[in-house]
CSV table of C-alpha atoms and ligand atoms in Angstrom, one decimal:
chain,number,residue,atom,x,y,z
A,28,MET,CA,-34.6,6.8,-102.5
A,29,SER,CA,-36.3,5.0,-99.6
A,30,GLU,CA,-38.4,7.1,-97.2
A,31,CYS,CA,-36.6,5.3,-94.3
A,32,ILE,CA,-33.3,7.0,-93.6
A,33,PHE,CA,-31.7,3.7,-92.3
A,34,CYS,CA,-33.0,1.8,-95.4
A,35,SER,CA,-31.3,4.5,-97.4
A,36,ILE,CA,-28.0,4.1,-95.5
A,37,VAL,CA,-28.2,0.3,-96.0
A,38,ALA,CA,-28.8,0.9,-99.7
A,39,GLY,CA,-25.8,3.2,-99.9
A,40,GLU,CA,-28.0,6.1,-101.0
A,41,VAL,CA,-27.2,8.2,-97.9
A,42,PRO,CA,-23.6,8.5,-96.7
A,43,SER,CA,-22.6,7.0,-93.3
A,44,GLU,CA,-19.5,5.8,-91.5
A,45,ILE,CA,-20.0,2.1,-91.8
A,46,VAL,CA,-17.8,0.2,-89.4
A,47,HIS,CA,-19.1,-3.4,-89.9
A,48,SER,CA,-21.2,-5.1,-92.5
A,49,THR,CA,-22.7,-8.6,-92.9
A,50,GLU,CA,-25.2,-10.3,-95.2
A,51,THR,CA,-28.0,-9.3,-92.8
A,52,THR,CA,-26.7,-6.3,-90.8
A,53,VAL,CA,-25.0,-3.0,-91.2
A,54,ALA,CA,-23.3,-1.0,-88.4
A,55,PHE,CA,-22.5,2.6,-88.7
A,56,LYS,CA,-21.4,5.5,-86.4
A,57,ASP,CA,-24.2,7.5,-84.8
A,58,ILE,CA,-24.3,11.0,-86.3
A,59,SER,CA,-24.7,12.5,-82.9
A,60,PRO,CA,-22.5,10.3,-80.6
A,61,ALA,CA,-23.4,10.1,-76.9
A,62,ALA,CA,-20.2,8.3,-76.0
A,63,PRO,CA,-16.7,7.8,-77.5
A,64,LEU,CA,-18.1,4.6,-79.1
A,65,HIS,CA,-21.6,5.0,-80.4
A,66,VAL,CA,-22.5,2.7,-83.3
A,67,LEU,CA,-25.9,1.7,-84.5
A,68,VAL,CA,-26.4,-1.9,-85.7
A,69,VAL,CA,-29.4,-2.3,-88.0
A,70,PRO,CA,-30.9,-5.2,-89.9
A,71,ARG,CA,-30.7,-4.8,-93.7
A,72,ARG,CA,-34.4,-5.8,-93.8
A,73,HIS,CA,-36.7,-3.1,-92.6
A,74,ILE,CA,-38.3,-3.9,-89.2
A,75,ASP,CA,-40.0,-0.9,-87.5
A,76,ASP,CA,-38.7,-1.5,-83.9
A,77,ALA,CA,-38.0,-4.1,-81.3
A,78,SER,CA,-41.7,-4.4,-80.3
A,79,GLN,CA,-42.4,-5.8,-83.8
A,80,ILE,CA,-40.0,-8.7,-83.5
A,81,THR,CA,-41.5,-12.1,-84.0
A,82,PRO,CA,-40.0,-15.6,-83.3
A,83,GLU,CA,-39.1,-15.8,-87.0
A,84,ASP,CA,-36.8,-12.8,-86.5
A,85,GLY,CA,-34.7,-14.7,-84.1
A,86,PRO,CA,-31.8,-15.3,-86.5
A,87,VAL,CA,-31.5,-11.6,-87.5
A,88,LEU,CA,-31.6,-10.5,-83.9
A,89,ALA,CA,-28.8,-12.9,-83.1
A,90,ASP,CA,-26.9,-11.5,-86.1
A,91,MET,CA,-27.3,-8.0,-84.7
A,92,LEU,CA,-25.9,-9.1,-81.3
A,93,VAL,CA,-23.0,-10.9,-83.0
A,94,ALA,CA,-22.4,-7.7,-85.0
A,95,ALA,CA,-22.5,-5.6,-81.9
A,96,ARG,CA,-19.8,-7.8,-80.3
A,97,ALA,CA,-17.6,-7.5,-83.5
A,98,VAL,CA,-18.0,-3.7,-83.2
A,99,ALA,CA,-17.0,-3.7,-79.6
A,100,GLU,CA,-14.0,-6.0,-80.3
A,101,ALA,CA,-12.8,-3.7,-83.1
A,102,ALA,CA,-13.2,-0.7,-80.8
A,103,GLY,CA,-11.2,-2.4,-78.0
A,104,VAL,CA,-14.0,-2.5,-75.4
A,105,ALA,CA,-14.9,-6.2,-75.5
A,106,ALA,CA,-12.4,-7.3,-72.9
A,107,PRO,CA,-14.0,-8.5,-69.6
A,108,GLU,CA,-12.5,-5.5,-67.7
A,109,ARG,CA,-14.1,-3.0,-70.2
A,110,GLY,CA,-17.6,-3.5,-71.6
A,111,TYR,CA,-20.3,-1.7,-73.4
A,112,ARG,CA,-24.0,-1.0,-73.4
A,113,LEU,CA,-26.7,-2.2,-75.9
A,114,ILE,CA,-30.0,-0.3,-76.1
A,115,PHE,CA,-33.2,-0.6,-78.1
A,116,ASN,CA,-35.5,2.4,-77.8
A,117,ILE,CA,-39.2,1.9,-78.5
A,118,GLY,CA,-41.7,4.7,-78.8
A,119,PRO,CA,-41.8,8.4,-77.8
A,120,ASP,CA,-41.2,8.0,-74.1
A,121,ALA,CA,-37.9,6.3,-74.9
A,122,MET,CA,-37.2,9.0,-77.5
A,123,ASN,CA,-37.2,6.6,-80.4
A,124,SER,CA,-36.7,8.9,-83.4
A,125,VAL,CA,-35.9,6.6,-86.3
A,126,PRO,CA,-38.5,3.9,-87.1
A,127,HIS,CA,-36.1,1.3,-88.4
A,128,LEU,CA,-34.9,-1.2,-85.8
A,129,HIS,CA,-31.4,-0.2,-84.5
A,130,LEU,CA,-29.3,-1.4,-81.6
A,131,HIS,CA,-27.2,1.3,-80.0
A,132,VAL,CA,-23.7,0.1,-79.1
A,133,LEU,CA,-22.3,2.5,-76.5
A,134,GLY,CA,-19.0,2.5,-74.7
A,135,GLY,CA,-15.4,3.7,-74.7
A,136,GLN,CA,-15.7,5.2,-71.2
A,137,PRO,CA,-17.3,4.2,-67.9
A,138,LEU,CA,-21.0,4.9,-68.6
A,139,LYS,CA,-22.9,6.6,-65.8
A,140,GLY,CA,-25.7,4.8,-64.1
A,141,HIS,CA,-27.5,1.7,-65.4
A,142,PHE,CA,-30.3,3.6,-67.1
A,143,ALA,CA,-30.6,7.1,-68.5
A,144,LEU,CA,-33.8,8.4,-66.9
A,145,ALA,CA,-33.6,12.0,-68.1
B,191,AMP,P1,-33.3,6.4,-81.4
B,191,AMP,O1,-33.5,7.7,-80.5
B,191,AMP,O2,-33.1,5.2,-80.6
B,191,AMP,O3,-34.4,6.3,-82.5
B,191,AMP,O4,-31.9,6.6,-82.1
B,191,AMP,C1,-31.8,7.1,-83.4
B,191,AMP,C2,-30.3,7.5,-83.6
B,191,AMP,O5,-30.0,7.7,-84.9
B,191,AMP,C3,-29.9,8.8,-82.9
B,191,AMP,O6,-28.9,8.6,-81.9
B,191,AMP,C4,-29.4,9.7,-84.0
B,191,AMP,O7,-28.3,10.5,-83.7
B,191,AMP,C5,-29.1,8.7,-85.1
B,191,AMP,N1,-29.1,9.1,-86.5
B,191,AMP,C6,-30.2,9.7,-87.1
B,191,AMP,N2,-29.9,10.0,-88.4
B,191,AMP,C7,-28.7,9.4,-88.6
B,191,AMP,C8,-27.8,9.3,-89.7
B,191,AMP,N3,-28.2,9.8,-90.9
B,191,AMP,N4,-26.6,8.6,-89.6
B,191,AMP,C9,-26.2,8.2,-88.4
B,191,AMP,N5,-27.0,8.2,-87.3
B,191,AMP,C10,-28.2,8.8,-87.4
B,192,ZN,ZN1,-35.9,1.1,-93.0
């Protein structure tokens, strides 16, 4: 079993509610949802966090954004009058807790404020 929880989820060693999967990405429900829609999109390949992205990672980042849109479409929030929020957390001040790159997809209700400051 991998020491990285999200690598373990990608490998199928740890159960998760997978909602979307591609050659390069996996999307699964957040175990502690902060909104009616709260899904994490992760690259299958381990990358520590968004600060470690290099130009060569461009394709997998695009794949993550396309996967996030597919998640939003499946959840019924992709229409122009709805919408959703995408978040990358980096480091302790942002309360980043899992050191495997993940894109939060949040929605399903009007989200308060543009930024969560506390
Ligand atoms: P972050 O604070 O950006 O590092 O977000 C990590 C997210 O991973 C949190 O929202 C957690 O609730 C979520 N999480 C941690 N472990 C699991 C798990 N085993 N399955 C699903 N989500 C998880
Ligand atoms: Zn990992």
